[in-house]
Coordinates of C-alpha atoms in Angstrom, one line a residue:
X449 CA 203.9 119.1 -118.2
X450 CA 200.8 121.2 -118.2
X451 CA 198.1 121.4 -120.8
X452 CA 195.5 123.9 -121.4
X453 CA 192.9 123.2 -124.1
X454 CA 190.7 125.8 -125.6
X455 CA 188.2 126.8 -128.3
X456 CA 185.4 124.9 -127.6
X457 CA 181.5 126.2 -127.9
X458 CA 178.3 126.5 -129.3
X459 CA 178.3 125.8 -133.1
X460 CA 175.7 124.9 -135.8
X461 CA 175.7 121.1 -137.6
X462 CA 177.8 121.6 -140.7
X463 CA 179.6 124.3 -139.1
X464 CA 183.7 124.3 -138.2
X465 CA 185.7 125.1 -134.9
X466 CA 189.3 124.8 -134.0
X467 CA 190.6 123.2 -130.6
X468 CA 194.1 124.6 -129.3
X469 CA 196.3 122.9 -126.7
X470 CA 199.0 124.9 -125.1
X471 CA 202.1 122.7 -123.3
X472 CA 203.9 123.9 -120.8
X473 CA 207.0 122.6 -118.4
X474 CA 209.0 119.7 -119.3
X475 CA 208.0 119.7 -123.1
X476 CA 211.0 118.2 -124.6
X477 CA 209.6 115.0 -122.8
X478 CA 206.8 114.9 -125.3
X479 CA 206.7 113.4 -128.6
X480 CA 203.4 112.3 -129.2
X481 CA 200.2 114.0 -128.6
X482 CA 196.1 113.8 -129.0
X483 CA 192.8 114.7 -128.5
X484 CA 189.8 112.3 -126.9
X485 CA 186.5 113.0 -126.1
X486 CA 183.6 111.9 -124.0
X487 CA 180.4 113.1 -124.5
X488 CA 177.6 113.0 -121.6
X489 CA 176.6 109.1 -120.5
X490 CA 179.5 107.7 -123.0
X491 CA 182.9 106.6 -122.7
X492 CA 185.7 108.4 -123.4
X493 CA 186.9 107.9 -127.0
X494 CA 189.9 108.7 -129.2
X495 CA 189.7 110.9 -132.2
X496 CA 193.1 111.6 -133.3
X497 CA 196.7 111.7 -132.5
X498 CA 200.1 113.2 -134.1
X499 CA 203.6 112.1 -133.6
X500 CA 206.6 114.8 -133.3
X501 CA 207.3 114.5 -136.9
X502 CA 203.9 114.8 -137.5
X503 CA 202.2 111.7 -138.5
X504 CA 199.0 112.1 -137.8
X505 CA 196.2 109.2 -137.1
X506 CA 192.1 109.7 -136.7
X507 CA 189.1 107.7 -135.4
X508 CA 187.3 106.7 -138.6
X509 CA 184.1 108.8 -136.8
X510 CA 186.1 112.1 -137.8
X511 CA 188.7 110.6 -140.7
X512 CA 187.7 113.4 -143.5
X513 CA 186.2 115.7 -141.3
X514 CA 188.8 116.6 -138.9
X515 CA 192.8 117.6 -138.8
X516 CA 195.4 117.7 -136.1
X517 CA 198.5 119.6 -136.4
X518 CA 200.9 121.1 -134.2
X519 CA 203.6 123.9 -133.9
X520 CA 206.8 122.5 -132.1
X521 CA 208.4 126.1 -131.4
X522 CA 204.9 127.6 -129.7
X523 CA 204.3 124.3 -127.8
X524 CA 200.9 124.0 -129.0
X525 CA 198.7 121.6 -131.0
X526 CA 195.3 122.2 -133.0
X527 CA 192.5 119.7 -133.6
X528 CA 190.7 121.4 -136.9
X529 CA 186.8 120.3 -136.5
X530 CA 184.6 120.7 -139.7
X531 CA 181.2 119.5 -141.0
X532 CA 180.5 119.6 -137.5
X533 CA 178.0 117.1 -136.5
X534 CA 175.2 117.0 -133.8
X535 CA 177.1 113.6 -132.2
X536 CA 180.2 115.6 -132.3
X537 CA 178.9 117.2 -129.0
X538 CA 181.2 116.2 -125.9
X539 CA 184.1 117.6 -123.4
X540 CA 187.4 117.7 -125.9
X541 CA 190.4 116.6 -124.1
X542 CA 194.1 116.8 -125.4
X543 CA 196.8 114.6 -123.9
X544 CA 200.4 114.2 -124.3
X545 CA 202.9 111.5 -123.7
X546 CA 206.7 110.5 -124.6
X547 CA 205.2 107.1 -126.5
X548 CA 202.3 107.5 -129.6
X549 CA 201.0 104.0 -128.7
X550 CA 200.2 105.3 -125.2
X551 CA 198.2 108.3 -126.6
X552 CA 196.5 106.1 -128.5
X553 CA 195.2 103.8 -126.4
X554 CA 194.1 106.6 -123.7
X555 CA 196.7 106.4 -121.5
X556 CA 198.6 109.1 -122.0
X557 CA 200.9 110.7 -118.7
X558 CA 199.6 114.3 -119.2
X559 CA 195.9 115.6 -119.6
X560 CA 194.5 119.0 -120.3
X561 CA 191.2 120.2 -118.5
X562 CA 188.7 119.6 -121.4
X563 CA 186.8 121.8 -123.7
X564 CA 183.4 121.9 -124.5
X565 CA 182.0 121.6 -128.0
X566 CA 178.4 121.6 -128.4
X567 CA 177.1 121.0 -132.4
X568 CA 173.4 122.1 -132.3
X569 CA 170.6 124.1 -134.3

C-alpha cells in the first residue's frame, strides 16, 4: 500500500485547509486509517483517526476544530483543518493499517510522505 498526502501550506491563524490522502495497491487490506503530526523539535503526535465504517476519533488539541472523513470507492481520506492555529504548524502525515488500535497508537504498517502545514500571520 502507497500513500500520498497533500494540501498542505501557508495559511493565516483562524483560517481553514484540507489534507487529502490518496491509497494505492493492496487497499482492501486497510480498514482503519489516520493522520499524525510532528512539528519541528516535538514528537510525533496523533490527531485523528477513522475506522472503515467511519467512526471517527480526535486528539482533544483539534476535537471541535478538525474532521476526518474518507471516500472508500476513490481510495482517499481527508483531514478537514479549521480555526487554524499558530501551534497547528508541523509535517502532516496520514497512515493506514488493517487494525484502528494500531493507527492509534502510531504504529501503523503504511505511511504517507508528510505534508506541510504552516499557520502564520
Amino acid at each position: 500500500v502507497q500513500l500520498q498526502a497533500s494540501g498542505g501550506g501557508l495559511v493565516q491563524p483562524g483560517g481553514s485547509l484540507t489534507l487529502s490522502c490518496v491509497a494505492s495497491g493492496s487497499t482492501f487490506s486497510i480498514n482503519a486509517m489516520g493522520w499524525f503530526r510532528q512539528a519541528p523539535g516535538r514528537e510525533r503526535e496523533f490527531v485523528a483517526s477513522i475506522t472503515w465504517n467511519r467512526s471517527t476519533y480526535y486528539a482533544d488539541s483539534v476535537k471541535g476544530r478538525f474532521t476526518t472523513s474518507r471516500n472508500n470507492t476513490k481510495n482517499t481520506l481527508y483531514l478537514q483543518m479549521n480555526s487554524l492555529k499558530p501551534e497547528d504548524t508541523a509535517i502532516h502525515y496520514c497512515a493506514a493499517d488493517p487494525t484502528i488500535n494500531t493507527v492509534r497508537a502510531g504504529l501503523a504498517r503504511y505511511w504517507g510522505q508528510g505534508t506541510q502545514v504552516t499557520v502564520s500571520s
